[in-house]
Coordinates of C-alpha atoms in Angstrom, one line a residue:
Chain A
M1 CA -28.6 37.3 -19.0
A2 CA -29.0 39.8 -22.0
L3 CA -30.9 42.2 -19.8
R4 CA -28.3 42.0 -17.0
M5 CA -25.4 42.6 -19.6
W6 CA -27.2 45.7 -20.9
A7 CA -27.9 47.2 -17.7
S8 CA -24.6 46.5 -16.1
S9 CA -22.6 48.1 -19.1
T10 CA -25.0 51.0 -19.1
A11 CA -24.8 51.7 -15.4
N12 CA -21.2 51.2 -15.3
A13 CA -20.6 53.9 -18.0
L14 CA -22.9 56.4 -16.1
K15 CA -21.9 56.0 -12.4
L16 CA -19.2 58.2 -11.2
S17 CA -19.8 60.5 -8.3
S18 CA -17.6 62.6 -5.9
S19 CA -16.8 60.9 -2.6
A20 CA -16.4 64.4 -1.1
S21 CA -20.0 65.2 -1.0
K22 CA -22.3 62.9 1.2
S23 CA -22.8 60.8 -2.0
H24 CA -26.4 59.7 -2.3
L25 CA -25.9 56.0 -2.2
L26 CA -28.3 53.8 -4.0
P27 CA -30.5 52.5 -1.2
A28 CA -32.4 49.3 -2.2
F29 CA -31.5 46.0 -3.7
S30 CA -33.8 46.5 -6.6
I31 CA -32.1 49.5 -8.0
S32 CA -28.5 48.5 -6.9
R33 CA -28.6 45.3 -8.7
C34 CA -28.8 47.0 -12.0
F35 CA -26.7 50.3 -11.1
S36 CA -23.6 49.7 -9.2
S37 CA -21.9 53.0 -8.0
V38 CA -18.3 53.6 -8.3
L39 CA -16.9 56.6 -6.3
E40 CA -14.3 58.9 -7.6
G41 CA -11.4 59.5 -5.4
L42 CA -11.2 55.9 -4.1
K43 CA -8.8 53.3 -5.1
Y44 CA -10.1 49.9 -6.2
A45 CA -8.4 46.3 -6.1
T46 CA -9.5 43.7 -8.5
S47 CA -10.9 41.4 -5.8
H48 CA -13.5 44.3 -5.3
E49 CA -12.4 46.1 -2.3
W50 CA -12.0 49.9 -2.1
V51 CA -9.5 52.1 -0.2
K52 CA -10.0 55.7 1.0
H53 CA -6.5 57.1 1.7
D54 CA -6.7 60.2 4.0
G55 CA -3.4 61.2 5.3
S56 CA -1.9 58.6 7.3
V57 CA -5.3 56.4 7.5
A58 CA -6.6 54.2 4.9
T59 CA -10.2 53.0 5.2
I60 CA -11.1 49.8 3.6
G61 CA -14.5 48.3 2.5
I62 CA -16.1 46.4 -0.2
T63 CA -17.6 47.9 -3.4
D64 CA -21.2 48.5 -4.3
H65 CA -20.5 45.9 -7.2
A66 CA -19.5 43.3 -4.6
Q67 CA -22.2 43.7 -2.2
D68 CA -24.8 43.5 -4.9
H69 CA -23.3 40.3 -6.3
L70 CA -23.1 38.8 -2.7
G71 CA -26.5 39.5 -1.7
E72 CA -27.7 40.3 1.7
V73 CA -24.9 40.2 4.2
V74 CA -25.7 38.2 7.4
F75 CA -22.4 38.1 9.2
V76 CA -18.9 39.6 9.0
E77 CA -15.6 38.5 10.4
L78 CA -13.0 41.2 10.8
P79 CA -9.6 41.2 12.4
E80 CA -8.6 42.5 15.7
E81 CA -7.1 46.2 16.1
K82 CA -3.2 46.2 16.3
S83 CA -3.3 43.0 13.9
S84 CA -1.6 43.6 10.7
V85 CA -2.9 43.2 7.2
S86 CA -0.8 42.4 4.1
K87 CA -1.6 43.2 0.4
E88 CA -3.7 40.7 -1.4
K89 CA -4.1 38.5 1.7
N90 CA -7.1 37.6 3.4
F91 CA -8.1 39.6 6.5
G92 CA -11.6 38.5 7.2
A93 CA -15.0 37.2 5.5
V94 CA -18.3 38.1 4.7
E95 CA -21.3 35.8 5.0
S96 CA -24.2 36.3 2.8
V97 CA -27.4 34.3 2.8
K98 CA -26.0 31.7 0.6
A99 CA -22.3 32.0 0.3
T100 CA -19.0 33.0 2.2
S101 CA -16.3 35.1 0.7
E102 CA -13.0 36.1 2.0
I103 CA -11.9 40.0 2.1
L104 CA -8.5 40.5 0.9
S105 CA -6.5 43.7 1.9
P106 CA -5.6 46.0 -1.1
I107 CA -2.8 47.3 1.0
S108 CA -0.3 46.3 3.8
G109 CA -0.5 47.9 7.4
E110 CA -1.6 47.9 10.8
V111 CA -5.4 47.8 11.8
I112 CA -6.1 50.8 14.0
E113 CA -9.9 50.7 14.0
V114 CA -12.3 48.1 13.3
N115 CA -16.0 49.0 12.6
T116 CA -17.8 47.3 15.4
K117 CA -21.3 48.4 14.0
L118 CA -21.0 45.6 11.4
T119 CA -21.6 43.0 14.4
D120 CA -25.1 43.9 14.8
S121 CA -25.8 45.6 11.6
P122 CA -24.0 43.5 8.9
G123 CA -26.4 44.9 6.4
L124 CA -24.8 48.1 6.4
I125 CA -22.3 46.7 3.9
N126 CA -25.3 46.3 1.5
S127 CA -26.9 49.6 2.2
S128 CA -23.9 51.8 2.5
P129 CA -20.9 50.1 1.1
Y130 CA -18.8 53.1 1.0
E131 CA -19.8 54.9 4.0
D132 CA -21.6 53.1 7.1
G133 CA -20.4 49.8 5.6
W134 CA -16.7 50.6 6.0
M135 CA -14.6 47.6 7.7
I136 CA -11.3 48.5 8.9
K137 CA -9.0 51.5 9.2
V138 CA -5.6 50.8 8.4
K139 CA -2.0 52.6 9.0
P140 CA -0.5 51.8 5.6
S141 CA 3.1 50.4 5.9
N142 CA 3.9 51.0 2.4
P143 CA 2.0 53.8 0.5
A144 CA 3.6 52.8 -2.8
E145 CA 1.0 50.0 -2.8
L146 CA -1.8 52.6 -3.5
E147 CA -0.4 53.3 -6.9
T148 CA -0.8 49.6 -8.0
L149 CA -4.7 49.8 -7.4
M150 CA -7.2 50.9 -10.0
G151 CA -8.9 54.3 -10.1
S152 CA -12.6 54.6 -10.6
K153 CA -12.7 54.5 -14.2
E154 CA -10.4 51.6 -14.5
Y155 CA -12.5 49.8 -11.9
T156 CA -15.8 50.5 -13.7
K157 CA -14.4 49.1 -16.9
F158 CA -13.1 46.1 -14.8
C159 CA -16.4 45.3 -13.6
E160 CA -17.9 45.9 -16.9
E161 CA -15.6 43.3 -18.5
E162 CA -15.9 40.9 -15.9
D163 CA -19.7 41.0 -16.0
A164 CA -19.6 40.7 -19.9
A165 CA -17.6 37.6 -19.8
H166 CA -20.5 35.8 -18.5
Chain B
M1 CA -12.9 39.4 -1.9
R2 CA -12.3 35.9 -2.7
G3 CA -14.6 32.8 -3.0
G4 CA -13.4 32.9 -6.6
S5 CA -14.5 35.8 -8.6
L6 CA -17.9 37.6 -8.0
W7 CA -19.5 35.5 -10.7
Q8 CA -18.4 32.4 -9.0
L9 CA -20.0 33.7 -6.0
G10 CA -23.4 33.6 -7.9
Q11 CA -22.2 30.1 -8.9
S12 CA -21.4 29.1 -5.4
I13 CA -24.7 29.9 -4.5
T14 CA -26.0 27.3 -6.9
R15 CA -23.4 25.0 -5.9
R16 CA -24.7 24.9 -2.4
L17 CA -28.0 24.3 -3.9
A18 CA -26.9 21.8 -6.5
Q19 CA -27.7 18.1 -6.0
S20 CA -24.8 16.1 -6.9
D21 CA -21.7 18.5 -7.5
K22 CA -18.9 17.9 -5.1
K23 CA -16.2 19.5 -7.1
P24 CA -14.2 22.4 -5.6
L25 CA -15.2 25.8 -7.4
S26 CA -13.9 25.4 -11.1
P27 CA -12.9 28.3 -13.4
R28 CA -15.8 30.2 -14.9
R29 CA -15.4 28.5 -18.3
H30 CA -16.2 25.3 -17.2
F31 CA -19.7 26.3 -16.4
A32 CA -22.6 25.4 -19.0
S33 CA -23.2 28.3 -21.2
G34 CA -26.6 30.1 -21.1
A35 CA -27.1 28.0 -24.6
D36 CA -26.8 24.6 -22.8
L37 CA -29.3 25.1 -20.0
K38 CA -32.9 23.8 -20.3
K39 CA -35.8 26.4 -19.7
T40 CA -39.0 25.7 -18.0
A41 CA -42.2 27.1 -19.4
L42 CA -41.9 30.1 -17.3
Y43 CA -38.4 31.3 -18.2
D44 CA -39.4 34.4 -20.0
F45 CA -42.1 35.1 -17.3
H46 CA -39.3 34.8 -14.7
V47 CA -37.1 37.2 -16.5
A48 CA -39.9 39.8 -17.2
H49 CA -40.5 39.6 -13.1
G50 CA -36.8 40.3 -12.4
G51 CA -35.8 36.8 -12.0
K52 CA -32.2 36.4 -11.3
M53 CA -31.3 33.4 -13.6
V54 CA -28.7 30.9 -12.5
P55 CA -27.8 27.3 -13.6
F56 CA -29.1 24.7 -11.5
A57 CA -29.1 20.9 -12.2
G58 CA -28.8 21.8 -16.0
W59 CA -31.8 24.3 -16.1
S60 CA -31.8 28.0 -15.8
M61 CA -33.7 28.7 -12.9
P62 CA -34.5 31.9 -10.8
I63 CA -32.4 32.2 -7.6
Q64 CA -34.4 35.1 -6.6
Y65 CA -36.3 38.2 -8.1
K66 CA -36.6 41.8 -7.2
D67 CA -36.9 41.3 -3.3
S68 CA -34.1 39.8 -1.3
I69 CA -34.0 36.3 -0.5
I70 CA -34.5 37.3 3.3
D71 CA -37.7 39.1 2.5
S72 CA -38.8 36.4 0.2
T73 CA -38.2 33.9 2.7
V74 CA -40.4 35.8 5.4
N75 CA -43.1 36.7 3.0
C76 CA -43.6 32.9 2.3
R77 CA -44.6 32.5 5.9
V78 CA -46.4 35.8 6.2
N79 CA -48.3 35.5 3.0
G80 CA -47.3 32.9 0.6
S81 CA -44.9 32.0 -2.3
L82 CA -45.2 30.7 -5.8
F83 CA -42.2 28.5 -7.0
D84 CA -41.4 27.3 -10.4
V85 CA -40.3 23.6 -9.8
A86 CA -40.8 22.4 -13.4
H87 CA -37.4 21.3 -13.3
M88 CA -38.3 18.5 -11.2
C89 CA -39.3 15.3 -12.9
G90 CA -42.9 14.0 -12.5
L91 CA -43.6 10.5 -13.7
S92 CA -46.6 7.9 -13.7
L93 CA -46.4 4.3 -13.1
K94 CA -49.4 2.4 -14.5
G95 CA -50.5 -1.1 -14.6
K96 CA -51.8 -4.1 -12.7
D97 CA -48.5 -4.5 -11.0
C98 CA -47.2 -0.9 -10.4
V99 CA -47.7 -1.1 -6.8
P100 CA -45.6 -4.4 -6.1
F101 CA -43.2 -3.1 -8.6
L102 CA -42.6 0.2 -6.9
E103 CA -42.2 -1.6 -3.5
T104 CA -39.1 -3.3 -4.8
L105 CA -37.4 0.0 -5.1
V106 CA -38.8 2.2 -2.2
V107 CA -39.3 1.8 1.6
A108 CA -42.8 3.0 1.6
D109 CA -45.9 0.7 2.2
V110 CA -47.4 1.5 -1.1
A111 CA -50.0 -1.0 -1.1
G112 CA -51.2 0.4 2.3
L113 CA -51.8 3.9 0.9
A114 CA -55.4 5.0 0.4
P115 CA -56.2 6.0 -3.2
G116 CA -55.5 9.6 -3.4
T117 CA -52.9 9.8 -0.9
G118 CA -49.2 9.9 -1.0
S119 CA -46.0 10.0 1.1
L120 CA -42.5 11.0 1.1
T121 CA -40.4 8.1 0.3
V122 CA -36.7 7.1 -0.4
F123 CA -35.5 5.1 -3.4
T124 CA -32.7 2.9 -2.0
N125 CA -29.7 1.1 -3.3
E126 CA -28.2 -2.2 -2.6
K127 CA -26.4 -0.9 0.3
G128 CA -29.2 0.6 2.0
G129 CA -28.3 4.0 0.8
A130 CA -30.6 6.7 -0.6
I131 CA -30.5 6.9 -4.4
D132 CA -33.1 10.0 -4.1
D133 CA -36.1 11.0 -1.9
S134 CA -39.3 11.3 -3.6
V135 CA -43.1 12.2 -3.0
I136 CA -45.1 9.4 -4.2
T137 CA -49.0 9.2 -4.5
K138 CA -51.1 6.1 -5.1
V139 CA -53.7 7.8 -7.6
T140 CA -55.4 4.4 -7.9
D141 CA -54.2 0.7 -7.5
E142 CA -53.0 0.9 -11.2
H143 CA -51.6 4.3 -11.1
I144 CA -48.9 5.9 -9.2
Y145 CA -47.7 9.4 -9.6
L146 CA -44.4 10.5 -8.4
V147 CA -41.9 13.5 -8.4
V148 CA -38.1 13.1 -8.1
N149 CA -35.4 15.7 -7.9
A150 CA -34.1 17.3 -10.9
G151 CA -30.4 16.7 -10.2
C152 CA -31.4 13.0 -9.9
R153 CA -33.4 12.6 -12.9
D154 CA -31.0 10.8 -15.3
K155 CA -29.9 8.6 -12.4
D156 CA -33.3 7.8 -11.2
L157 CA -34.9 7.3 -14.5
A158 CA -32.2 4.9 -15.4
H159 CA -32.6 3.1 -12.2
I160 CA -36.3 2.6 -12.6
E161 CA -35.9 1.6 -16.2
E162 CA -33.7 -1.0 -15.4
H163 CA -35.7 -2.6 -12.7
M164 CA -38.8 -2.3 -14.9
K165 CA -37.2 -4.2 -17.5
A166 CA -36.5 -7.1 -15.2
F167 CA -39.8 -6.9 -13.7
K168 CA -41.5 -7.1 -16.9
S169 CA -39.6 -9.8 -18.3
K170 CA -40.8 -11.9 -15.4
G171 CA -44.4 -11.2 -16.5
G172 CA -45.1 -8.0 -14.5
D173 CA -47.5 -5.5 -15.8
V174 CA -46.0 -2.2 -15.3
S175 CA -45.3 0.7 -17.7
W176 CA -44.3 4.4 -17.3
H177 CA -45.0 7.9 -18.7
I178 CA -42.7 10.6 -17.9
H179 CA -44.6 14.0 -17.6
D180 CA -42.6 16.2 -19.9
E181 CA -45.7 17.7 -21.0
R182 CA -46.5 19.1 -17.8
S183 CA -45.0 21.8 -15.3
L184 CA -44.8 21.7 -11.8
L185 CA -45.7 24.8 -9.6
A186 CA -45.6 25.1 -5.9
L187 CA -47.8 27.4 -4.2
Q188 CA -47.0 27.6 -0.2
G189 CA -47.9 29.8 2.7
P190 CA -51.0 30.7 4.7
L191 CA -52.8 32.2 1.5
A192 CA -52.1 29.1 -0.7
A193 CA -55.5 27.6 -0.1
P194 CA -57.4 30.8 -0.2
V195 CA -56.0 31.8 -3.4
L196 CA -56.2 28.6 -5.0
Q197 CA -59.9 28.2 -4.0
H198 CA -60.7 31.1 -6.4
L199 CA -59.3 29.1 -9.2
T200 CA -61.3 25.8 -8.7
K201 CA -64.7 24.5 -8.1
E202 CA -63.6 21.6 -6.1
D203 CA -63.6 22.3 -2.2
L204 CA -60.2 22.3 -1.1
S205 CA -61.0 22.2 2.5
K206 CA -61.5 18.6 1.9
L207 CA -58.0 17.9 0.5
Y208 CA -55.6 17.3 3.5
F209 CA -51.9 17.2 3.6
G210 CA -50.6 14.3 1.6
Q211 CA -53.7 13.9 -0.4
F212 CA -53.9 14.1 -4.3
Q213 CA -56.6 14.9 -6.7
I214 CA -56.9 15.3 -10.5
L215 CA -59.2 18.3 -11.2
D216 CA -59.9 21.4 -13.2
I217 CA -57.9 24.5 -12.0
N218 CA -58.0 27.7 -13.9
G219 CA -59.3 25.8 -16.9
S220 CA -57.0 22.9 -17.2
T221 CA -56.7 19.6 -15.8
C222 CA -54.0 19.6 -13.0
F223 CA -52.6 17.1 -10.7
L224 CA -52.9 18.7 -7.2
T225 CA -51.1 17.3 -4.2
R226 CA -51.3 19.2 -0.8
T227 CA -47.7 18.9 0.0
G228 CA -44.4 21.0 -0.1
Y229 CA -41.0 21.8 0.7
T230 CA -41.6 24.6 3.1
G231 CA -43.3 23.4 6.3
E232 CA -46.3 25.7 5.4
D233 CA -49.6 24.3 4.2
G234 CA -49.7 24.5 0.2
F235 CA -50.0 22.5 -2.9
E236 CA -47.7 21.2 -5.7
I237 CA -49.6 21.8 -8.9
S238 CA -48.8 19.9 -12.1
V239 CA -50.3 21.8 -15.0
P240 CA -50.0 21.2 -18.8
S241 CA -47.1 23.3 -19.7
E242 CA -48.9 25.3 -22.3
H243 CA -51.3 26.6 -19.5
A244 CA -48.4 27.2 -16.9
V245 CA -47.9 30.9 -17.5
D246 CA -51.5 31.6 -17.2
L247 CA -52.0 29.6 -14.0
A248 CA -48.8 31.6 -12.5
K249 CA -50.5 34.9 -13.6
A250 CA -53.8 34.0 -12.1
I251 CA -52.3 32.9 -8.8
L252 CA -50.4 36.0 -8.4
E253 CA -53.5 38.0 -9.5
K254 CA -55.9 36.5 -7.3
S255 CA -53.7 37.1 -4.2
E256 CA -53.4 40.7 -5.3
G257 CA -49.6 40.5 -5.0
K258 CA -49.4 39.3 -1.6
V259 CA -48.3 35.9 -3.0
R260 CA -44.9 36.4 -4.7
L261 CA -42.9 34.7 -7.1
T262 CA -40.2 33.2 -5.0
G263 CA -36.7 31.6 -6.1
L264 CA -34.6 28.7 -5.2
G265 CA -32.6 30.8 -2.8
A266 CA -35.5 31.4 -0.5
R267 CA -36.7 27.8 -1.2
D268 CA -33.6 26.5 0.4
S269 CA -33.9 28.7 3.4
L270 CA -37.5 27.8 3.8
R271 CA -36.7 24.0 3.7
L272 CA -33.7 24.2 6.1
E273 CA -36.1 26.1 8.7
A274 CA -38.6 23.3 8.3
G275 CA -35.9 20.8 8.9
L276 CA -36.4 19.0 5.6
S277 CA -33.3 17.4 3.9
L278 CA -32.0 18.3 0.7
Y279 CA -30.8 15.3 -1.5
G280 CA -27.3 15.9 -2.4
N281 CA -26.3 17.7 0.8
D282 CA -28.2 15.9 3.9
M283 CA -29.0 12.7 2.0
E284 CA -26.7 10.9 -0.3
Q285 CA -25.8 7.4 -1.7
H286 CA -24.1 6.1 1.4
I287 CA -26.7 7.4 4.0
S288 CA -29.7 5.3 4.7
P289 CA -33.1 6.5 5.7
V290 CA -32.7 5.2 9.2
E291 CA -29.5 7.4 9.7
A292 CA -31.3 10.2 8.0
G293 CA -34.2 10.3 10.5
L294 CA -36.7 8.8 8.0
T295 CA -37.6 5.6 9.9
W296 CA -41.1 6.8 10.1
A297 CA -41.2 6.5 6.2
I298 CA -40.4 3.0 6.3
G299 CA -43.9 1.0 6.4
K300 CA -44.5 -1.2 9.2
R301 CA -45.1 -4.0 6.9
R302 CA -42.0 -3.2 5.0
R303 CA -39.9 -3.6 8.3
A304 CA -41.4 -7.0 8.8
E305 CA -41.0 -8.1 5.2
G306 CA -38.2 -6.0 3.5
G307 CA -38.4 -6.7 -0.3
F308 CA -36.6 -3.3 -1.2
L309 CA -33.1 -2.9 -2.2
G310 CA -30.8 -2.8 0.8
A311 CA -33.5 -4.1 3.1
D312 CA -31.0 -6.4 4.8
V313 CA -28.8 -3.3 5.8
I314 CA -31.7 -1.2 6.9
L315 CA -33.5 -3.8 8.9
K316 CA -30.4 -4.3 10.9
Q317 CA -30.0 -0.5 11.5
L318 CA -33.5 -0.7 12.8
E319 CA -32.5 -3.4 15.1
D320 CA -29.2 -2.4 16.1
E321 CA -29.2 1.4 15.8
P322 CA -27.4 3.3 13.2
T323 CA -24.0 4.7 13.9
I324 CA -24.7 8.2 13.0
R325 CA -27.8 10.3 13.0
R326 CA -29.1 13.5 11.4
V327 CA -29.7 16.3 13.8
R328 CA -30.4 20.0 13.8
F329 CA -28.2 22.7 15.4
F330 CA -28.3 26.3 16.3
S331 CA -25.0 28.0 16.4
S332 CA -23.5 31.7 17.0
G333 CA -20.9 33.3 14.8
P334 CA -20.8 32.8 11.2
P335 CA -23.6 30.4 9.7
A336 CA -22.3 26.8 9.7
R337 CA -21.9 25.6 6.2
S338 CA -21.8 22.2 4.4
H339 CA -18.7 20.1 5.3
S340 CA -18.0 22.2 8.5
E341 CA -16.5 19.9 11.3
V342 CA -18.5 19.3 14.5
H343 CA -16.7 18.8 17.6
D344 CA -17.8 18.0 21.2
E345 CA -16.8 20.3 24.0
N346 CA -13.6 18.8 24.2
G347 CA -12.5 19.2 20.7
N348 CA -13.1 15.5 19.4
K349 CA -14.6 15.4 16.0
I350 CA -18.1 14.0 16.3
G351 CA -19.7 14.8 12.9
E352 CA -20.1 17.1 10.1
I353 CA -22.7 19.8 9.0
T354 CA -24.5 19.0 5.6
S355 CA -26.8 22.2 5.2
G356 CA -26.6 25.4 7.1
G357 CA -27.5 29.0 6.7
F358 CA -28.9 32.0 8.3
S359 CA -32.8 31.6 9.1
P360 CA -34.5 34.8 8.1
N361 CA -37.6 34.0 10.2
L362 CA -35.8 33.1 13.2
K363 CA -32.9 35.4 12.7
K364 CA -30.2 32.9 14.0
N365 CA -28.0 30.4 12.4
I366 CA -29.5 27.0 11.8
A367 CA -28.0 23.9 10.2
M368 CA -28.4 20.2 9.8
G369 CA -25.7 17.4 9.8
Y370 CA -24.8 14.1 11.2
V371 CA -23.2 13.2 14.5
K372 CA -22.1 9.8 16.0
S373 CA -24.9 8.0 17.7
G374 CA -24.9 8.8 21.4
Q375 CA -23.9 12.2 20.7
H376 CA -27.1 13.1 18.9
K377 CA -29.4 14.0 22.2
N378 CA -31.2 17.2 22.1
G379 CA -29.4 20.1 24.0
T380 CA -25.9 18.6 23.4
K381 CA -23.4 21.5 23.4
V382 CA -21.1 21.3 20.5
K383 CA -18.4 23.4 18.7
I384 CA -18.6 23.9 15.1
L385 CA -15.5 24.8 13.1
V386 CA -15.9 27.7 10.4
R387 CA -12.8 28.7 8.6
G388 CA -10.6 26.9 11.4
K389 CA -12.1 28.5 14.3
P390 CA -14.6 26.9 16.7
Y391 CA -17.9 28.4 17.4
E392 CA -20.6 27.4 20.1
G393 CA -23.6 25.5 18.9
N394 CA -26.2 23.2 20.3
I395 CA -28.2 20.3 19.0
T396 CA -31.9 21.1 19.0
K397 CA -34.8 18.7 18.4
M398 CA -37.7 20.7 17.2
P399 CA -38.2 21.6 13.4
F400 CA -36.7 25.1 13.6
V401 CA -39.8 26.7 12.5
A402 CA -43.2 24.8 13.5
T403 CA -45.0 23.2 10.3
K404 CA -48.5 24.1 9.5
Y405 CA -49.6 21.0 7.3
Y406 CA -53.3 21.0 6.8
K407 CA -54.5 17.9 8.8
P408 CA -57.9 17.0 10.0
T409 CA -58.6 17.9 13.6

């Protein structure tokens, strides 16, 4: 337990990288278990989803911290295109070897694209949570919701506190 | 994400593995703190090897190490795995009457076991349900060695003690010794025998599946049973706890790293692939061994004579057929999990899943559960409800992965 808390707080203090560059994402489980990466420029929900807002499109996925705790993903359930998502409401599920977790949308809007690669390669969520493992693209219906989300520094601290509470 | 907070995800993993916990996810603060959990002799060894420790049945146990649960599960069948199962409870029953005594509590034909052989059996209750499953071994006519589940330890020991008192008060000669001075390790997979052979002078090629021996391994006196919970060839080794770490180190070294320390996460995937029940999921107090597909474990003589708790109920089920049966499923979509409903093709509920997950070796979803008798035939098409949506599945008879028990040809 002590080893884990040390690693987690050290790691979270260090890991901020720009999302503009093709960020070198930590590849294997053995490394990412200790050092979760948090990208600058993204917004984060307390339920561990990230949002990348690019003009009128918001891309959503789960964070490195989330995939690390979940373990290997074996199945992902995503909504259909044209369906709507609501802030803090469930839009799908992620199944790992041993557990199921619902995914909550950080913002409200209409789903305009779904990452179909995740059907055959659910493991992309583990290997590339911020890039190839993206889940849905949404047209935000209420951009003000983005302001209520956390920035990278806040999210890093949030994860640290959550881990330390155990 | 929701399933609780992320930490509760880790806990929900253990919840699925936990023996008796049926409560919904409770807030973090209700979990036992690190200080309350028991540690095995290998605790520090696990942490030093990257073990991810989680609470399990009151112990702090490794759910996995640095490799993923999937890789670990595959490695067991390709090379081998070493598990710390010291949380399980080993005990010896001794005395002139230990065999007839045990027969009042289990369905096995203990008297019929040859010395040095053992079997899986079930401790039954008055209603014919299962209190626990256990591997029992008749060492000699006056010594039985058995191992029970960690999560059932208190319940089982109280049950055995109560009946032992009554048996003794009628003049029976039986006593017990609980082996808390020993640690149980499980070594499984194709390399199990070759690796273990390096550590003992006894010829392991003469020890077949289900057989037992007391022998020197790596310099200490161990109880060795050729058995396991993975479907692979392998052994359970009861070693004096002060030598447990040395033995674990020796096993890993002799295998040149091919046999890996493996955690409870992979252990659960392996036993599911082998079609083996987990008490607390696939077997419970209200499920009889007949319903659980363990009729083969009820000795022939016991079927004629009874003499174990709940015999009237069980013998009737053998005559009339039980109303439900344990079966195995393949399914598409998300993995079917415990408590998912099983429907027939017309949407009528016919049963429930009791264990399920993704099989790393088969790369498909596998599950076990109970369905109404009559609906249990191999090939029956079903629909399994996951999060309210039905997914296609079918009942399959085979153990999912063929077993490789070492038996005489």
